[in-house]
Amino acid sequence: MRLRALLENDTLGLRLLGGEGELDRTVRGVMTTDLRDPSRYLSGGELVLTGLAWRREPEDSERFVRILAAAGVAGLAAGEAELGAVPEDLVLACGRHRLPLFSVVEDVAFATITEHVVRQVSGERAGDLAAVVDRHRRLMTSGPAGGGPEVALDLLRSDLDLTAWVLSPTGRRIAGPTAAGAAAEPPAAVRAQLAGEHLAARRDGRRGPHRMTAADGMTYSLFPIHSGDTDEEVRETVLSDWLLVVGADADEWPEERLDLLYGVTQLIAVERDRRNASRTVRRRLAQEVLELVQTGAPPAEIAARLRVAAPVLLPGLGTAPHWQVVVAKVEWGVSAAAEQGPEGGVRDGAARAGFRRDGGAVLGARVAQSLLEEILVDPAAPGPELSDRIAVAHTGDEAVALVPLPALTDGPPEGGMAHAADGLQADALLAAVQEPLSRGLDGDGRLTLGLSAAVHSADGLRGALEEARHARRVAAARPGRVCAAGHQELASHVLLLPFVPDDVRRAFTARLLDPLREYDRRHRAELIPTLEAFLDCDGSWTRCASRLHLHVNTLRYRIGRIEQLTGRELSRLEDKLDFFLALRMS
């Protein structure tokens, strides 16, 4: 903005005292000071506001104005509250140094002028940045010269003083500002919380930006980044969208600034599409291997295909010494089906969320494929090229990942995804993604995963695939929106539980546990918790009484009541096993 525009605004109470020929100077900021030497706080282009407290004698005016002129300030505005009229020696000094001088009437606060200047300058800089963003978006669309999301984030930081990050649907950091002085990145727990809020808001059809005060006490604004994927069904699925997290409250931002941020999201979406396209080769290799395994191809043929795939997934290694199979499935819940209209179409809530019933198994498999690629990314790898080395295919209603496991070293990289002797572990796999994905799937569906053991050759891949599918069915029998099970659980009784018919499960648990539940309801006797603790302590009276903070005689009374109500004896192994299974199935 120009100095002339300030003079023309009657509400600011400015009166020109000198420097009429310099009114076309550009104002880039504003500073209020009464320091005798404010030079170290000036960078040029400021309108300096002063109450003249620095002036003790006429000679001070010359010294003060000389400092301002050397710093390249745009102009000086002196308040009349301290000395009344602006001193003549200050007027003469500004004339000698060609520095425009204004007086500020007593009833206008410096804060009013400051707010006006900041608002005008910020708006103009936002307009300039919008032009830069638009030009950068065109460059990225036409070729790979854009430089990635970091360029846009650095522009936001340098031109609008906004710190922002790009996160995946699980809260994984994809990009952040590289400029010095940017705010510290939100910790992992906060990123997961932000991603969960983003998914919940998108699922409910709430219009962005979404604002949230996170666990760290900071307020963030969340802007969805819609993929421009050519597959319309996957594009509209909220579980595959990135998000732009801005470390500021956008609640009262003007439309111009909001439009600018949405322009940034479109720019970043181009990079998202480019990274999606780079997965095409890996997906095709996985699809070819999966088809060979499922059709019973000779191990030699499968091994030959793996030798082609390994350099793409693990460059420099030649071939992977171990492989692991992970199977994922997304199932739409009852509530999503209830959103269907009378003609079978989807009502607004489900349509906005992108969960469509048409396409059924194929859509579910593609969503599972996208989620599995996200879950299996190694967050500790330096850069997207090294962090995205998993091949994921889909068949029927499932997504299947072939995970290459490099040779084991003395320990995993610091902060990385550890590869144990038998590969990735189910609990570790869900640790960082369970919270956000559970919120994103709540009311609409669920994600279940199964992990095989590591195999050492192509001969074991068919068995690993079946093992992973069995493990996924074990996970599907558990409550929760996001569940996983590993191959270790297939050697346990839990393998049998998912395949027991529902009516048999209900009858079995009711016969054993309903008398105890009814007694607890009437007498608050806590027989069910007592039974769980007794079995968990392997029938040890002393350990169980200590855990429950009871006297052993009280524990014996409760166990006796359980036996009386059920007709069973907890001293018998068969009855202990029945109670254990009933509790697991309830």
Coordinates of C-alpha atoms in Angstrom, one line a residue:
M1 CA 0.0 0.0 0.0
R2 CA 1.1 3.6 -0.5
L3 CA 1.5 6.4 2.1
R4 CA -1.0 8.4 0.1
A5 CA -3.8 5.9 0.9
L6 CA -3.2 6.4 4.6
L7 CA -3.6 10.2 4.3
E8 CA -6.8 9.7 2.3
N9 CA -8.4 7.6 5.1
D10 CA -10.1 10.2 7.4
T11 CA -10.7 7.6 10.2
L12 CA -6.9 7.4 10.9
G13 CA -6.5 11.0 12.0
L14 CA -3.3 11.6 10.0
R15 CA -2.2 15.2 9.0
L16 CA 0.7 15.7 6.6
L17 CA 3.4 18.0 8.0
G18 CA 6.1 17.4 5.3
G19 CA 7.2 15.2 2.4
E20 CA 4.3 15.6 0.0
G21 CA 6.5 14.6 -2.9
E22 CA 7.2 11.2 -1.2
L23 CA 3.7 10.0 -0.7
D24 CA 4.0 7.2 -3.4
R25 CA 6.3 5.3 -1.1
T26 CA 5.3 1.7 -0.5
V27 CA 4.4 0.7 3.1
R28 CA 5.4 -2.9 3.9
G29 CA 4.7 -2.8 7.6
V30 CA 4.3 -0.8 10.8
M31 CA 6.3 -0.3 14.0
T32 CA 5.6 1.6 17.2
T33 CA 8.7 2.8 19.1
D34 CA 10.0 5.4 21.5
L35 CA 13.6 4.0 21.5
R36 CA 16.3 6.6 20.8
D37 CA 17.9 4.1 18.4
P38 CA 15.4 1.6 16.9
S39 CA 17.6 0.7 13.9
R40 CA 18.1 -3.0 14.9
Y41 CA 14.3 -3.5 14.7
L42 CA 13.8 -1.9 11.3
S43 CA 14.1 -3.7 7.9
G44 CA 12.8 -0.9 5.6
G45 CA 9.4 0.1 4.3
E46 CA 7.8 0.6 7.7
L47 CA 5.5 3.4 8.8
V48 CA 7.0 4.3 12.2
L49 CA 4.7 5.5 15.0
T50 CA 6.2 7.3 17.9
G51 CA 4.9 9.2 21.0
L52 CA 8.1 11.3 21.0
A53 CA 9.3 10.1 24.5
W54 CA 12.8 9.7 23.0
R55 CA 13.0 13.6 22.5
R56 CA 14.7 15.4 25.4
E57 CA 16.2 18.3 23.4
P58 CA 15.9 19.7 19.8
E59 CA 19.1 18.0 18.7
D60 CA 17.5 14.6 19.4
S61 CA 15.2 15.0 16.3
E62 CA 18.1 15.2 13.8
R63 CA 19.7 12.0 15.3
F64 CA 16.4 10.1 15.4
V65 CA 15.4 11.0 11.8
R66 CA 18.8 10.2 10.4
I67 CA 18.6 6.7 11.8
L68 CA 15.1 6.2 10.3
A69 CA 16.2 7.5 6.9
A70 CA 19.3 5.2 6.9
A71 CA 17.0 2.2 7.6
G72 CA 14.8 3.1 4.6
V73 CA 11.5 3.5 6.5
A74 CA 8.5 4.7 4.4
G75 CA 7.4 7.5 6.8
L76 CA 7.1 8.8 10.4
A77 CA 3.9 9.5 12.3
A78 CA 4.2 11.4 15.6
G79 CA 1.5 11.5 18.2
E80 CA 0.3 14.7 19.7
A81 CA -0.7 13.2 23.1
E82 CA 2.8 13.7 24.7
L83 CA 4.0 17.1 23.6
G84 CA 0.9 18.6 22.0
A85 CA 1.9 19.9 18.6
V86 CA 4.8 18.2 16.8
P87 CA 8.0 20.1 17.5
E88 CA 9.3 22.3 14.6
D89 CA 12.8 20.8 14.9
L90 CA 11.3 17.4 14.0
V91 CA 9.6 18.9 11.0
L92 CA 12.8 20.5 9.8
A93 CA 14.8 17.3 10.3
C94 CA 12.3 15.2 8.3
G95 CA 12.5 17.8 5.5
R96 CA 16.3 17.6 5.4
H97 CA 16.2 13.8 5.0
R98 CA 13.1 13.8 2.7
L99 CA 11.2 11.6 5.2
P100 CA 7.4 12.1 5.1
L101 CA 6.1 13.2 8.4
F102 CA 2.5 13.0 9.8
S103 CA 0.9 14.0 13.0
V104 CA -1.6 11.8 14.8
V105 CA -4.5 13.4 16.6
E106 CA -4.8 12.7 20.3
D107 CA -8.1 10.7 20.1
V108 CA -6.8 8.2 17.5
A109 CA -4.9 5.2 19.1
F110 CA -1.8 3.9 17.5
A111 CA -3.4 0.5 17.6
T112 CA -6.1 1.7 15.1
I113 CA -3.4 2.7 12.6
T114 CA -1.4 -0.5 13.2
E115 CA -4.5 -2.7 12.6
H116 CA -5.4 -0.9 9.4
V117 CA -1.9 -1.1 8.0
V118 CA -1.4 -4.7 8.9
R119 CA -4.8 -5.7 7.3
Q120 CA -4.0 -3.9 4.1
V121 CA -0.5 -5.1 3.7
S122 CA -1.5 -8.7 4.6
G123 CA -4.2 -8.6 2.0
E124 CA -1.9 -7.3 -0.7
R125 CA 0.8 -9.9 0.1
A126 CA -1.9 -12.7 0.0
G127 CA -2.8 -11.5 -3.5
D128 CA 0.8 -11.6 -4.6
L129 CA 1.2 -15.1 -3.1
A130 CA -2.0 -16.3 -4.8
A131 CA -0.4 -15.3 -8.1
V132 CA 2.7 -17.2 -7.2
V133 CA 0.7 -20.3 -6.1
D134 CA -1.3 -20.2 -9.3
R135 CA 1.8 -20.0 -11.5
H136 CA 3.4 -22.8 -9.5
R137 CA 0.3 -25.0 -9.9
R138 CA 0.4 -24.6 -13.6
L139 CA 4.1 -25.6 -13.6
M140 CA 3.4 -28.7 -11.6
T141 CA 0.4 -29.7 -13.8
S142 CA 2.5 -29.4 -17.0
G143 CA 5.5 -31.2 -15.7
P144 CA 7.6 -32.4 -12.7
A145 CA 9.3 -29.0 -12.2
G146 CA 7.1 -27.9 -9.3
G147 CA 9.4 -29.0 -6.5
G148 CA 6.8 -30.8 -4.4
P149 CA 4.6 -29.6 -1.5
E150 CA 7.5 -28.1 0.4
V151 CA 7.7 -25.2 -2.0
A152 CA 4.1 -24.2 -1.4
L153 CA 4.5 -24.6 2.4
D154 CA 7.6 -22.4 2.3
L155 CA 5.7 -19.7 0.4
L156 CA 3.0 -19.8 3.1
R157 CA 5.6 -19.4 5.8
S158 CA 7.6 -16.6 4.2
D159 CA 4.8 -14.5 2.7
L160 CA 1.9 -15.0 5.2
D161 CA 3.7 -16.2 8.3
L162 CA 1.6 -19.4 8.3
T163 CA 3.2 -22.7 9.2
A164 CA 1.5 -25.7 7.6
W165 CA 2.1 -29.4 7.2
V166 CA 0.7 -32.1 4.8
L167 CA -0.5 -35.2 6.6
S168 CA -1.8 -38.6 5.3
P169 CA -5.2 -39.9 6.5
T170 CA -3.4 -41.7 9.3
G171 CA -1.6 -38.6 10.5
R172 CA 1.8 -39.5 8.9
R173 CA 3.8 -36.4 8.0
I174 CA 4.2 -36.2 4.2
A175 CA 5.6 -32.7 3.9
G176 CA 6.4 -29.6 6.1
P177 CA 8.1 -26.2 5.7
T178 CA 11.9 -26.3 5.1
A179 CA 12.3 -22.6 5.9
A180 CA 14.2 -21.7 9.1
G181 CA 12.1 -20.5 12.0
A182 CA 9.0 -22.6 11.3
A183 CA 7.0 -23.8 14.3
A184 CA 7.8 -27.2 15.7
E185 CA 6.0 -30.1 14.0
P186 CA 3.0 -31.4 16.0
P187 CA 4.0 -34.7 17.8
A188 CA 2.7 -38.0 16.5
A189 CA -0.2 -38.2 19.0
V190 CA -1.5 -34.8 17.9
R191 CA -1.1 -35.6 14.2
A192 CA -3.2 -38.8 14.7
Q193 CA -5.8 -36.7 16.6
L194 CA -5.9 -34.1 13.7
A195 CA -6.2 -36.8 11.1
G196 CA -9.1 -38.4 13.1
E197 CA -10.9 -35.1 13.3
H198 CA -10.4 -34.6 9.5
L199 CA -11.8 -38.0 8.7
A200 CA -14.7 -37.6 11.0
A201 CA -15.6 -34.2 9.6
R202 CA -15.3 -35.4 6.0
R203 CA -17.4 -38.5 6.9
D204 CA -20.1 -36.4 8.4
G205 CA -20.2 -34.1 5.4
R206 CA -19.0 -31.0 7.3
R207 CA -17.7 -28.2 5.1
G208 CA -14.0 -27.3 5.5
P209 CA -11.9 -25.8 6.8
H210 CA -12.3 -27.8 10.0
R211 CA -10.8 -26.1 13.1
M212 CA -9.6 -28.0 16.2
T213 CA -7.9 -27.4 19.5
A214 CA -5.6 -30.4 19.9
A215 CA -4.2 -32.1 22.9
D216 CA -1.1 -29.8 22.8
G217 CA -3.4 -26.7 23.4
M218 CA -2.8 -25.4 19.9
T219 CA -5.6 -24.5 17.5
Y220 CA -5.3 -25.9 14.0
S221 CA -7.2 -25.4 10.8
L222 CA -7.7 -28.5 8.5
F223 CA -8.1 -28.2 4.8
P224 CA -8.9 -31.4 2.8
I225 CA -6.7 -32.2 -0.2
H226 CA -8.8 -33.9 -2.8
S227 CA -7.0 -36.3 -5.1
G228 CA -7.5 -35.8 -8.8
D229 CA -7.3 -39.5 -9.4
T230 CA -9.1 -40.6 -12.6
D231 CA -10.9 -43.3 -10.7
E232 CA -13.9 -41.4 -9.5
E233 CA -14.9 -43.9 -6.8
V234 CA -11.5 -43.9 -5.1
R235 CA -11.2 -40.2 -5.5
E236 CA -14.4 -39.6 -3.5
T237 CA -13.4 -41.9 -0.7
V238 CA -12.4 -39.8 2.3
L239 CA -10.0 -42.5 3.5
S240 CA -7.6 -41.7 0.7
D241 CA -7.4 -37.9 0.9
W242 CA -4.5 -36.0 2.3
L243 CA -5.0 -33.0 4.5
L244 CA -3.3 -29.6 4.9
V245 CA -2.9 -28.7 8.6
V246 CA -2.3 -24.9 9.2
G247 CA -1.1 -23.8 12.7
A248 CA -3.6 -21.0 12.9
D249 CA -7.3 -20.4 13.5
A250 CA -9.1 -19.8 10.2
D251 CA -12.5 -19.1 11.7
E252 CA -12.5 -15.4 10.9
W253 CA -10.3 -15.4 7.8
P254 CA -11.5 -13.3 4.8
E255 CA -12.6 -15.2 1.7
E256 CA -9.5 -14.2 -0.2
R257 CA -7.2 -15.9 2.3
L258 CA -9.4 -19.0 2.4
D259 CA -9.4 -19.1 -1.4
L260 CA -5.6 -18.9 -1.4
L261 CA -5.3 -21.9 1.0
Y262 CA -7.7 -23.9 -1.2
G263 CA -5.4 -23.0 -4.1
V264 CA -2.5 -24.5 -2.2
T265 CA -4.4 -27.7 -1.6
Q266 CA -5.1 -28.0 -5.3
L267 CA -1.4 -27.5 -6.0
I268 CA -0.5 -30.3 -3.5
A269 CA -3.1 -32.6 -5.0
V270 CA -1.1 -32.6 -8.2
E271 CA 1.9 -34.0 -6.3
R272 CA -0.5 -36.5 -4.6
D273 CA -1.6 -37.8 -8.0
R274 CA 2.0 -38.0 -9.2
R275 CA 2.9 -40.2 -6.3
N276 CA -0.2 -42.4 -6.9
A277 CA 0.9 -42.8 -10.5
S278 CA 4.4 -43.9 -9.4
R279 CA 2.8 -46.8 -7.6
T280 CA 1.4 -48.3 -10.8
V281 CA 4.4 -50.4 -11.5
R282 CA 4.6 -51.9 -8.0
R283 CA 0.8 -52.6 -8.1
R284 CA 1.1 -54.4 -11.5
L285 CA 4.0 -56.5 -10.2
A286 CA 2.1 -57.5 -7.1
Q287 CA -1.0 -58.3 -9.2
E288 CA 1.1 -60.6 -11.4
V289 CA 2.6 -62.4 -8.5
L290 CA -0.7 -62.8 -6.7
E291 CA -2.3 -64.3 -9.8
L292 CA 0.5 -66.8 -10.1
V293 CA 0.2 -67.8 -6.5
Q294 CA -3.6 -68.1 -6.6
T295 CA -3.6 -70.2 -9.8
G296 CA -1.0 -72.7 -8.4
A297 CA 1.8 -71.7 -10.8
P298 CA 5.1 -73.6 -10.3
P299 CA 7.4 -72.1 -7.7
A300 CA 10.1 -71.6 -10.3
E301 CA 7.8 -69.3 -12.3
I302 CA 6.8 -67.4 -9.1
A303 CA 10.4 -67.0 -8.1
A304 CA 11.3 -65.6 -11.5
R305 CA 8.6 -63.0 -11.1
L306 CA 9.8 -62.1 -7.6
R307 CA 13.3 -61.6 -9.0
V308 CA 11.8 -58.9 -11.3
A309 CA 9.9 -57.3 -8.4
A310 CA 12.7 -57.3 -5.8
P311 CA 14.9 -54.6 -7.4
V312 CA 11.9 -52.3 -7.7
L313 CA 10.9 -52.7 -4.1
L314 CA 14.4 -53.0 -2.6
P315 CA 16.9 -51.3 -4.9
G316 CA 20.4 -52.4 -4.5
L317 CA 19.5 -55.6 -2.7
G318 CA 19.0 -57.8 -5.8
T319 CA 16.4 -60.1 -4.1
A320 CA 14.5 -60.2 -0.9
P321 CA 15.6 -62.9 1.5
H322 CA 12.2 -63.0 3.2
W323 CA 8.6 -62.1 2.1
Q324 CA 5.6 -61.5 4.2
V325 CA 1.9 -61.4 3.1
V326 CA -0.6 -58.9 4.6
V327 CA -4.3 -59.2 3.7
A328 CA -6.8 -56.3 4.3
K329 CA -10.5 -56.0 3.8
V330 CA -12.9 -53.0 4.2
E331 CA -16.5 -54.0 5.0
W332 CA -19.3 -51.5 4.9
G333 CA -21.4 -51.5 8.1
V334 CA -25.1 -51.7 8.6
S335 CA -25.4 -47.9 9.2
A336 CA -23.9 -47.2 5.8
A337 CA -26.5 -49.5 4.2
A338 CA -29.2 -47.7 6.1
E339 CA -28.3 -44.5 4.3
Q340 CA -29.8 -45.9 1.1
G341 CA -32.8 -44.1 -0.3
P342 CA -36.0 -45.8 -1.5
E343 CA -34.6 -46.3 -5.0
G344 CA -31.4 -47.7 -3.6
G345 CA -29.5 -44.5 -4.1
V346 CA -27.3 -43.1 -1.3
R347 CA -28.6 -40.3 0.8
D348 CA -26.6 -37.1 1.3
G349 CA -24.6 -38.1 4.4
A350 CA -23.2 -41.2 2.9
A351 CA -22.7 -39.6 -0.6
R352 CA -20.7 -36.7 0.9
A353 CA -18.5 -39.2 2.7
G354 CA -17.9 -41.1 -0.5
F355 CA -19.0 -44.5 0.7
R356 CA -21.0 -45.8 -2.2
R357 CA -22.7 -49.1 -2.2
D358 CA -22.5 -49.5 -6.0
G359 CA -19.2 -51.0 -7.0
G360 CA -19.4 -53.1 -3.7
A361 CA -16.5 -55.5 -3.5
V362 CA -14.3 -53.7 -6.1
L363 CA -14.6 -50.4 -4.3
G364 CA -13.9 -52.0 -1.0
A365 CA -10.8 -53.8 -2.3
R366 CA -9.5 -50.5 -3.9
V367 CA -10.0 -48.6 -0.6
A368 CA -8.3 -51.4 1.3
Q369 CA -5.5 -51.3 -1.2
S370 CA -5.0 -47.5 -0.7
L371 CA -5.2 -47.9 3.1
L372 CA -2.7 -50.8 3.1
E373 CA -0.2 -48.9 1.1
E374 CA -0.5 -46.1 3.7
I375 CA -0.3 -48.3 6.7
L376 CA 2.8 -50.2 5.4
V377 CA 4.8 -47.0 4.6
D378 CA 8.0 -46.8 6.7
P379 CA 7.8 -43.4 8.4
A380 CA 11.5 -43.4 9.2
A381 CA 12.7 -43.7 5.6
P382 CA 14.3 -40.6 4.1
G383 CA 11.9 -39.4 1.4
P384 CA 8.8 -40.8 -0.4
E385 CA 10.8 -42.9 -2.8
L386 CA 12.4 -45.0 0.0
S387 CA 9.4 -45.0 2.3
D388 CA 7.0 -46.4 -0.3
R389 CA 8.3 -49.7 -1.3
I390 CA 5.3 -52.0 -0.7
A391 CA 3.5 -53.8 -3.6
V392 CA -0.2 -54.1 -3.0
A393 CA -2.7 -55.8 -5.3
H394 CA -6.4 -56.5 -4.9
T395 CA -8.5 -59.6 -5.7
G396 CA -12.2 -60.0 -5.1
D397 CA -13.0 -57.9 -2.0
E398 CA -9.5 -58.1 -0.5
A399 CA -6.2 -56.2 -0.8
V400 CA -3.0 -58.3 -0.6
A401 CA 0.4 -56.8 0.1
L402 CA 3.8 -58.5 -0.6
V403 CA 6.1 -57.1 1.9
P404 CA 9.9 -57.6 1.2
L405 CA 11.9 -58.0 4.4
P406 CA 15.6 -57.2 4.1
A407 CA 18.2 -59.2 5.9
L408 CA 18.1 -58.6 9.6
T409 CA 20.7 -56.3 11.1
D410 CA 21.7 -55.7 14.7
G411 CA 18.7 -53.5 15.2
P412 CA 16.1 -51.4 13.3
P413 CA 16.9 -47.8 12.3
E414 CA 16.1 -45.3 15.0
G415 CA 12.3 -44.5 14.9
G416 CA 11.8 -47.0 12.1
M417 CA 9.4 -49.9 11.6
A418 CA 11.1 -52.9 13.2
H419 CA 11.3 -56.2 11.3
A420 CA 11.3 -59.0 13.8
A421 CA 12.5 -62.5 12.9
D422 CA 9.0 -63.3 11.7
G423 CA 8.2 -60.0 10.1
L424 CA 5.9 -57.1 10.9
Q425 CA 3.7 -57.5 14.0
A426 CA 0.0 -56.9 14.1
D427 CA 0.0 -54.6 17.2
A428 CA 2.9 -52.5 16.0
L429 CA 1.2 -52.1 12.6
L430 CA -2.0 -50.6 14.2
A431 CA -0.3 -48.5 16.8
A432 CA -0.1 -45.3 14.8
V433 CA -3.2 -45.7 12.6
Q434 CA -6.0 -47.2 14.8
E435 CA -7.3 -43.9 16.3
P436 CA -7.7 -41.8 13.1
L437 CA -8.9 -44.7 11.0
S438 CA -11.4 -45.8 13.6
R439 CA -12.9 -42.3 13.6
G440 CA -13.0 -42.3 9.8
L441 CA -14.7 -45.6 9.6
D442 CA -17.1 -45.1 12.5
G443 CA -20.7 -45.8 11.5
D444 CA -19.7 -46.6 7.9
G445 CA -17.5 -49.7 8.0
R446 CA -14.5 -51.5 9.4
L447 CA -11.0 -52.5 8.4
T448 CA -9.5 -55.8 9.3
L449 CA -6.0 -57.1 8.6
G450 CA -4.2 -60.4 8.8
L451 CA -0.4 -61.0 8.7
S452 CA 1.4 -64.2 7.7
A453 CA 4.7 -65.4 9.0
A454 CA 7.8 -64.5 7.0
V455 CA 8.6 -67.1 4.2
H456 CA 12.0 -67.7 2.7
S457 CA 11.1 -68.6 -0.9
A458 CA 8.4 -68.7 -3.5
D459 CA 7.4 -72.1 -2.3
G460 CA 5.9 -70.6 0.9
L461 CA 3.9 -67.8 -0.6
R462 CA 0.7 -69.8 -1.2
G463 CA 0.7 -71.0 2.4
A464 CA 1.5 -67.4 3.6
L465 CA -1.5 -66.1 1.6
E466 CA -3.9 -68.6 3.2
E467 CA -2.3 -67.9 6.6
A468 CA -2.8 -64.2 6.3
R469 CA -6.5 -64.7 5.2
H470 CA -7.1 -66.9 8.2
A471 CA -5.6 -64.3 10.5
R472 CA -7.8 -61.6 8.9
R473 CA -10.9 -63.7 9.7
V474 CA -9.7 -64.0 13.3
A475 CA -9.4 -60.1 13.4
A476 CA -12.9 -59.8 11.9
A477 CA -14.3 -61.7 14.9
R478 CA -13.1 -59.0 17.3
P479 CA -15.0 -55.8 18.2
G480 CA -13.7 -52.5 16.9
R481 CA -13.5 -50.6 13.6
V482 CA -9.8 -51.4 13.0
C483 CA -8.5 -54.8 14.0
A484 CA -5.5 -56.9 13.1
A485 CA -4.3 -60.4 13.9
G486 CA -1.0 -62.2 13.3
H487 CA 0.0 -65.7 12.3
Q488 CA 1.0 -66.4 16.0
E489 CA -2.7 -66.5 16.9
L490 CA -3.5 -69.3 14.5
A491 CA -1.8 -71.8 16.8
S492 CA -4.2 -70.8 19.6
H493 CA -7.8 -71.6 20.5
V494 CA -8.8 -68.1 19.1
L495 CA -8.5 -69.6 15.6
L496 CA -11.6 -71.6 16.3
L497 CA -13.8 -68.9 17.8
P498 CA -14.5 -66.9 14.5
F499 CA -15.9 -70.0 12.9
V500 CA -18.4 -70.9 15.6
P501 CA -21.9 -69.9 14.4
D502 CA -23.4 -66.9 16.1
D503 CA -26.4 -68.7 17.6
V504 CA -24.1 -71.4 19.1
R505 CA -21.9 -68.7 20.6
R506 CA -24.9 -66.9 22.1
A507 CA -26.4 -70.0 23.6
F508 CA -23.0 -71.2 25.0
T509 CA -22.2 -67.9 26.7
A510 CA -25.8 -67.3 28.0
R511 CA -25.9 -70.8 29.6
L512 CA -22.7 -70.1 31.6
L513 CA -22.7 -66.4 32.2
D514 CA -26.3 -65.1 32.3
P515 CA -26.8 -66.4 35.9
L516 CA -23.7 -64.6 37.0
R517 CA -24.7 -61.4 35.2
E518 CA -28.2 -61.5 36.7
Y519 CA -26.8 -62.0 40.2
D520 CA -24.3 -59.2 39.8
R521 CA -27.1 -56.9 38.6
R522 CA -29.2 -57.6 41.7
H523 CA -26.5 -57.8 44.3
R524 CA -23.5 -55.9 42.8
A525 CA -21.4 -58.9 43.7
E526 CA -18.8 -58.6 40.9
L527 CA -18.9 -62.3 40.2
I528 CA -17.9 -61.8 36.5
P529 CA -14.8 -59.6 37.3
T530 CA -13.9 -62.1 40.0
L531 CA -14.2 -65.1 37.5
E532 CA -12.0 -63.2 34.9
A533 CA -9.3 -62.5 37.5
F534 CA -9.3 -66.0 38.9
L535 CA -8.8 -67.6 35.5
D536 CA -6.2 -64.9 34.6
C537 CA -4.2 -65.9 37.7
D538 CA -4.3 -69.6 36.7
G539 CA -6.6 -70.4 39.7
S540 CA -4.1 -69.2 42.3
W541 CA -6.1 -68.1 45.3
T542 CA -3.3 -65.9 46.8
R543 CA -2.5 -64.0 43.5
C544 CA -6.1 -63.5 42.7
A545 CA -7.0 -62.2 46.1
S546 CA -4.1 -59.8 46.0
R547 CA -5.0 -58.5 42.6
L548 CA -8.6 -57.9 43.7
H549 CA -7.6 -56.5 47.1
L550 CA -9.7 -59.1 48.8
H551 CA -9.3 -61.5 51.7
V552 CA -8.8 -65.1 50.5
N553 CA -12.0 -66.1 52.4
T554 CA -14.0 -63.5 50.5
L555 CA -12.6 -64.8 47.2
R556 CA -13.5 -68.4 48.2
Y557 CA -17.0 -67.3 49.0
R558 CA -17.4 -65.6 45.6
I559 CA -16.0 -68.6 43.7
G560 CA -18.4 -70.9 45.6
R561 CA -21.3 -68.7 44.6
I562 CA -20.2 -68.9 41.0
E563 CA -20.1 -72.7 41.2
Q564 CA -23.5 -72.8 42.9
L565 CA -25.2 -70.6 40.3
T566 CA -23.7 -72.5 37.3
G567 CA -23.4 -76.0 38.5
R568 CA -19.8 -76.1 37.5
E569 CA -16.6 -76.7 39.5
L570 CA -13.6 -74.4 39.0
S571 CA -11.3 -77.1 40.3
R572 CA -11.9 -79.1 37.1
L573 CA -9.9 -78.2 34.0
E574 CA -12.9 -78.7 31.6
D575 CA -15.0 -76.3 33.5
K576 CA -12.2 -73.7 33.7
L577 CA -11.8 -74.0 29.9
D578 CA -15.6 -73.6 29.3
F579 CA -15.7 -70.4 31.4
F580 CA -12.6 -69.1 29.7
L581 CA -14.1 -69.6 26.2
A582 CA -17.4 -68.1 27.3
L583 CA -15.7 -65.0 28.5
R584 CA -13.7 -64.7 25.2
M585 CA -16.8 -65.1 23.1
S586 CA -19.0 -62.7 25.2

